[in-house]
Short mmCIF file of C-alpha atoms in Angstrom, two decimals:
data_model
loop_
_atom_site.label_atom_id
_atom_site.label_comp_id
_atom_site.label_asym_id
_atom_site.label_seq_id
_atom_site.Cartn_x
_atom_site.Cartn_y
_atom_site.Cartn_z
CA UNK M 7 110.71 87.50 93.68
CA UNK M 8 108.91 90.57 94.28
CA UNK M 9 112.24 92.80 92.17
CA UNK M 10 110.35 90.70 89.17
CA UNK M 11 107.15 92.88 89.50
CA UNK M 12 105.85 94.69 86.60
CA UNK M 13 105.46 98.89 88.71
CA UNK M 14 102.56 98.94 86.51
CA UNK M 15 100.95 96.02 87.38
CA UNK M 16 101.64 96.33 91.05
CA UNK M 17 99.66 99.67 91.08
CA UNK M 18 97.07 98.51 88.80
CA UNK M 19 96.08 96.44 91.68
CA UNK M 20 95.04 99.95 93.42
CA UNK M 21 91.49 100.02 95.40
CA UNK M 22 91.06 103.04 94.08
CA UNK M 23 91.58 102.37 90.43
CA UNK M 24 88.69 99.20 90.64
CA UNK M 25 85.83 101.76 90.01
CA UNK M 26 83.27 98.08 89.80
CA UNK M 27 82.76 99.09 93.26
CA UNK M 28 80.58 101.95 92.07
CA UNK M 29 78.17 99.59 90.77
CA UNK M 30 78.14 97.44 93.48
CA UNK M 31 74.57 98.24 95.87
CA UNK O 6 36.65 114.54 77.35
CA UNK O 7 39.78 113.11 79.18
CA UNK O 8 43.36 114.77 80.10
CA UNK O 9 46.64 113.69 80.23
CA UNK O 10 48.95 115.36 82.62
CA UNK O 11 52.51 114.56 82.59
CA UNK O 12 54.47 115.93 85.30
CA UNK O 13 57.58 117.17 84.37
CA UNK O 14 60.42 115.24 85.37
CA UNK O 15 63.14 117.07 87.88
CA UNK O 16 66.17 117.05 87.37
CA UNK O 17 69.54 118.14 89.17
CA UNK O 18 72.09 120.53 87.94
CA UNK O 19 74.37 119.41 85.30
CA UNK O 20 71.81 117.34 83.92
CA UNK O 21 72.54 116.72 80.28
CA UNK O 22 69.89 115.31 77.64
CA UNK O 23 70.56 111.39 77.74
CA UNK O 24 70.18 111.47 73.68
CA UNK O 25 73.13 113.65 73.30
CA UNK O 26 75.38 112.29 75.94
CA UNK O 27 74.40 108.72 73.92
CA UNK O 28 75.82 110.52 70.73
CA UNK O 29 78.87 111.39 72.19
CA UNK O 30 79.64 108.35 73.59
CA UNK O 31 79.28 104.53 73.41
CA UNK O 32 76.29 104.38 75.87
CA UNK O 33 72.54 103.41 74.54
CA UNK O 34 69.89 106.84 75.60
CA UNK O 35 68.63 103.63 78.12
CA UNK O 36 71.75 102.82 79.26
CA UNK O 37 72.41 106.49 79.85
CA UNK O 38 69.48 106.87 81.91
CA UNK O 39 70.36 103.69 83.58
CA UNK O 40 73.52 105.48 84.40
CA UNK O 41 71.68 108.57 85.90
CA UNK O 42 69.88 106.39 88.41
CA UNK O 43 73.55 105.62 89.86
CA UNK O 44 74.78 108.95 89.47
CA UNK O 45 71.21 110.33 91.52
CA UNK O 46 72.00 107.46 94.46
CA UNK O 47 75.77 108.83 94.54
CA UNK O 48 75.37 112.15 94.28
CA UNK O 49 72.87 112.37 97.04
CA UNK O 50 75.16 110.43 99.33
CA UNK O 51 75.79 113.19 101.56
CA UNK O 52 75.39 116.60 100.07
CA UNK O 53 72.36 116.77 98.27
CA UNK O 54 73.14 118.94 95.17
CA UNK O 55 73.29 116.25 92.72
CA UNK O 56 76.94 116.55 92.11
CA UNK O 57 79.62 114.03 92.86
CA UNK O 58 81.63 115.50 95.45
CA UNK O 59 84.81 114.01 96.61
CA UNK O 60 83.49 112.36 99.72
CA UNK O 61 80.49 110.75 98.10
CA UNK O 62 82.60 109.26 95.21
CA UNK O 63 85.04 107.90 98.60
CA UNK O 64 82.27 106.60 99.74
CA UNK O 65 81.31 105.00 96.72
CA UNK O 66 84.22 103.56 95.83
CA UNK O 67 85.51 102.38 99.75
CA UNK O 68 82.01 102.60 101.98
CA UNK O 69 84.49 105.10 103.76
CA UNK O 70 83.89 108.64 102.98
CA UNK O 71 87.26 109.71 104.72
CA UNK O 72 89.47 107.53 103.15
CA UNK O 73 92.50 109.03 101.39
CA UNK O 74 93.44 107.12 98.07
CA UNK O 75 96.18 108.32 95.87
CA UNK O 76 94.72 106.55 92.50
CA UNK O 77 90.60 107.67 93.86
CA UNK O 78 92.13 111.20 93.95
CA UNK O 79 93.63 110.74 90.04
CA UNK O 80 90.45 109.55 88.83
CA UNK O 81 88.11 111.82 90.57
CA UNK O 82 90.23 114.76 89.08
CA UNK O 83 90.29 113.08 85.43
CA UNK O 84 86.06 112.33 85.90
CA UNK O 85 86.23 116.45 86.76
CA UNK O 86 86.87 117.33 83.37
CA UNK O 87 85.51 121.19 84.23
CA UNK O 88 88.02 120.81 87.38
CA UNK O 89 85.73 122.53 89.55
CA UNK O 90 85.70 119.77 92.09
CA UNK O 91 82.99 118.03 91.51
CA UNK O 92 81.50 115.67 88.80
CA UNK O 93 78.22 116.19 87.63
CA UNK O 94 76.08 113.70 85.39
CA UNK O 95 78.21 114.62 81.78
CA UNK O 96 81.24 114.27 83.10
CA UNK O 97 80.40 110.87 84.66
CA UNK O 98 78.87 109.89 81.80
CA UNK O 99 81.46 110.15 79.53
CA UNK O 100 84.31 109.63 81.51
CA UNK O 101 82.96 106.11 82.30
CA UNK O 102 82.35 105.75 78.90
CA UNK O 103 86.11 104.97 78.79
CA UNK O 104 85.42 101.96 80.51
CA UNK O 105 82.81 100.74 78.09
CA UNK O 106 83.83 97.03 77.06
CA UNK O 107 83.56 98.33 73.40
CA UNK O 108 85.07 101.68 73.79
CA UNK O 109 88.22 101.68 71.71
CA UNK O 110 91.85 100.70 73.25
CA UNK O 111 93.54 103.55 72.42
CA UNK O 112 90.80 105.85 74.77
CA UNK O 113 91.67 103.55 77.40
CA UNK O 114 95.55 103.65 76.71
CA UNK O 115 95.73 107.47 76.56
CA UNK O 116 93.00 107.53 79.94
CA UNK O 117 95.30 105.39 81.85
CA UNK O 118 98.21 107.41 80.93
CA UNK O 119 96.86 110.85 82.36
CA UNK O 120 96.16 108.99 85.15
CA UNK O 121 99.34 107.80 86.00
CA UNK O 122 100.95 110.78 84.66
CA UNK O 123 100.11 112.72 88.14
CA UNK O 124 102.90 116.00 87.93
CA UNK O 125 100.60 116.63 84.37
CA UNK O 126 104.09 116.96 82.36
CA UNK O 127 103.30 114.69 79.42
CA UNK O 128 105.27 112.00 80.56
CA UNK O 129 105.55 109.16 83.50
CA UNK O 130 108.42 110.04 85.49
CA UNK O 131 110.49 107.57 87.03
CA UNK O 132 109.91 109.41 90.58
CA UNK O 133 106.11 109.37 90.24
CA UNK O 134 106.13 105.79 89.19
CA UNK O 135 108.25 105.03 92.86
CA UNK O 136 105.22 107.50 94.63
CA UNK O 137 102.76 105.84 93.11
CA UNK O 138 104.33 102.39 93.92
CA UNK O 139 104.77 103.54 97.87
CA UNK O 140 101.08 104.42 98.06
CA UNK O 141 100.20 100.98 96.52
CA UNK O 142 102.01 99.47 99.41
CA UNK O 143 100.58 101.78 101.77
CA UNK O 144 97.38 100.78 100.84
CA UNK O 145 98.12 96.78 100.82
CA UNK O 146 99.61 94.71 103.28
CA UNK O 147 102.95 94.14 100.79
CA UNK O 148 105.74 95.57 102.67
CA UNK O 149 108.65 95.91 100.46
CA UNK O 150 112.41 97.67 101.41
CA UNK O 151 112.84 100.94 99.46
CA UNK O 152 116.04 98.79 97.51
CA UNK O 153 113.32 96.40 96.31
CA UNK O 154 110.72 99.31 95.86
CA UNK O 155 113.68 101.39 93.44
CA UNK O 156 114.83 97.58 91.44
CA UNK O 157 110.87 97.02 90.82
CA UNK O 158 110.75 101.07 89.29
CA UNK O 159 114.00 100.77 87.51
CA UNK O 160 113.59 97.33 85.72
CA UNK O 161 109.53 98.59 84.80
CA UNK O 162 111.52 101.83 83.64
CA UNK O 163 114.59 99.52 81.77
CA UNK O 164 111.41 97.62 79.46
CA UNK O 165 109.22 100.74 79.34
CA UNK O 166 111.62 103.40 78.43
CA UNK O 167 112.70 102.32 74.97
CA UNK O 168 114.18 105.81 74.04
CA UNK O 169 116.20 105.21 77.08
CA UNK O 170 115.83 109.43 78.08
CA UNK O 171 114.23 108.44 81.67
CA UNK O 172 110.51 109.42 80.77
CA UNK O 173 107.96 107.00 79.65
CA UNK O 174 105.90 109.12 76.75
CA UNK O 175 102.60 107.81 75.23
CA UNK O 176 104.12 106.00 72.46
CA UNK O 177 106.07 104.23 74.40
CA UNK O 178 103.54 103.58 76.87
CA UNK O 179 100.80 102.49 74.18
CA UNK O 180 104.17 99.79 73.21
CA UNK O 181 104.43 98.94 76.70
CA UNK O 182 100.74 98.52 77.06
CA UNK O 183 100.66 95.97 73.95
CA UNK O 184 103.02 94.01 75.69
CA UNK O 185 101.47 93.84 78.60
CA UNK O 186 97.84 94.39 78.09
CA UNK O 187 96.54 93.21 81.98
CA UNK O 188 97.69 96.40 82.54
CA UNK O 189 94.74 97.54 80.98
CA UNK O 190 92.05 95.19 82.96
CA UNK O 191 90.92 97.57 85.74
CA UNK O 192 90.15 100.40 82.55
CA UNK O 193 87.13 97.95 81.56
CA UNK O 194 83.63 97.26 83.60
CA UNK O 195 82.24 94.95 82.40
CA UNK O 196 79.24 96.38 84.84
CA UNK O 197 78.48 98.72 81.90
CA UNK O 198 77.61 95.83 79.65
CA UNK O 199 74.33 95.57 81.36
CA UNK O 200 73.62 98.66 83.84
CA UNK O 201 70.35 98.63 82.54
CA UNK O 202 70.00 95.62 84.55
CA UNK O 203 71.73 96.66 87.44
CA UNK O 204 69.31 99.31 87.50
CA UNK O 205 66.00 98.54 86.26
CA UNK O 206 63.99 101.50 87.72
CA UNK O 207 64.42 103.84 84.98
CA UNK O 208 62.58 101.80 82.75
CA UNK O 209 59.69 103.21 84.31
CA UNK O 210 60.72 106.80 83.99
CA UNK O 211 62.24 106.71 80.48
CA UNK O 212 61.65 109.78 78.47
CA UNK O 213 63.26 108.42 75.28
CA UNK O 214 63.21 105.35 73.60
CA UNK O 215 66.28 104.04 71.64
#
């Protein structure tokens, strides 16, 4: 039930927010 | 009778002394100059000043040096703490600091509320929680009606919003962020933990030891 989502957590999910990628070679 | 010479080492502009950016944040002088091997592949990406320009931190981040990110944009202009459109090496340094695994909660609760708060007024309004939502989907295969989109922003905004005046401030956002703390996984790396491993080479190089 995708209404049940958390904004938040749906956004956290962002490419751009996982900054690990920096780091990887 | 023998000499010694030492050649000095070069660096680029920005460069900040690794024992001071150390003291300022929760990075080891090592681990700092660990970090400045990254920060030298980066910033030499494509322009060669030795300066994270938009593009090369793209490019980083995607392998795409074109591609336009909503959240890439927020954190670039949080890392460019001197907003002058770039990032140079103490601004990188301590902005990823943040994402220490032993850098305190509340840095990472008040970082990830700057970022989200993207009109700068303080708070997170409902209507840049619903852009920030559409460019998530943009980005994703999700496709979601606009009805769905605006129930998903109102019931985050019904649980967040405790004051019930249609702005999430930091307090309540800290209380939301207790509640829910996965929304604070993507503010830790737990790369930083060992980046002295991930890049060995300045071992070699090390001015300092800690």
């Amino acid at each position: 039930r995708p209404a049940a989502m958390n904004a938040f957590e749906l956004i956290s999910t962002s490419q751009g927010l996982n900054l690990g990628s920096l780091f990887e070679k | 009778m023998g000499c010694v010479c030492v050649k000095p080492v070069k660096h680029t502009p920005g460069y900040e002394d690794p024992v001071i950016l150390a003291s300022e944040t929760t990075f080891t002088v090592s681990e700092v100059e660990a970090l400045y091997e990254l920060f030298k592949k980066i910033s030499h990406s494509i322009i060669k000043d030795g300066l994270i320009h938009k593009e090369e931190f793209q490019l980083a981040l995607f392998r795409n040096s074109n591609k336009k990110n909503l959240f890439a944009d927020r954190v670039f202009d949080l890392f460019d703490a001197k907003r002058n459109g770039v990032i140079d090496f103490g601004e990188f340094v301590r902005s990823l600091s943040i994402f220490h695994p032993d850098t305190e909660k509340t840095e990472k609760i008040s970082f990830a509320f700057r970022l989200y708060d993207l009109r700068h007024t303080g708070f997170i309004e409902p209507d840049e929680l619903k852009e920030m939502v559409l460019a998530l989907l943009n980005e994703s295969d999700l496709c979601l009606s606009d009805d769905v989109v605006q129930q998903i922003v109102d019931k985050t905004f019904a649980e967040a919003d405790k004051k019930g005046d249609g702005k999430i401030d930091p307090d309540e956002w800290k209380e939301f962020v207790v509640q829910n703390p996965s929304l604070l996984k993507n503010m830790t790396l737990p790369y930083l933990k060992d980046i002295t491993m991930a890049f060995p080479s300045f071992v070699m190089k090390s001015e300092v030891n800690d």
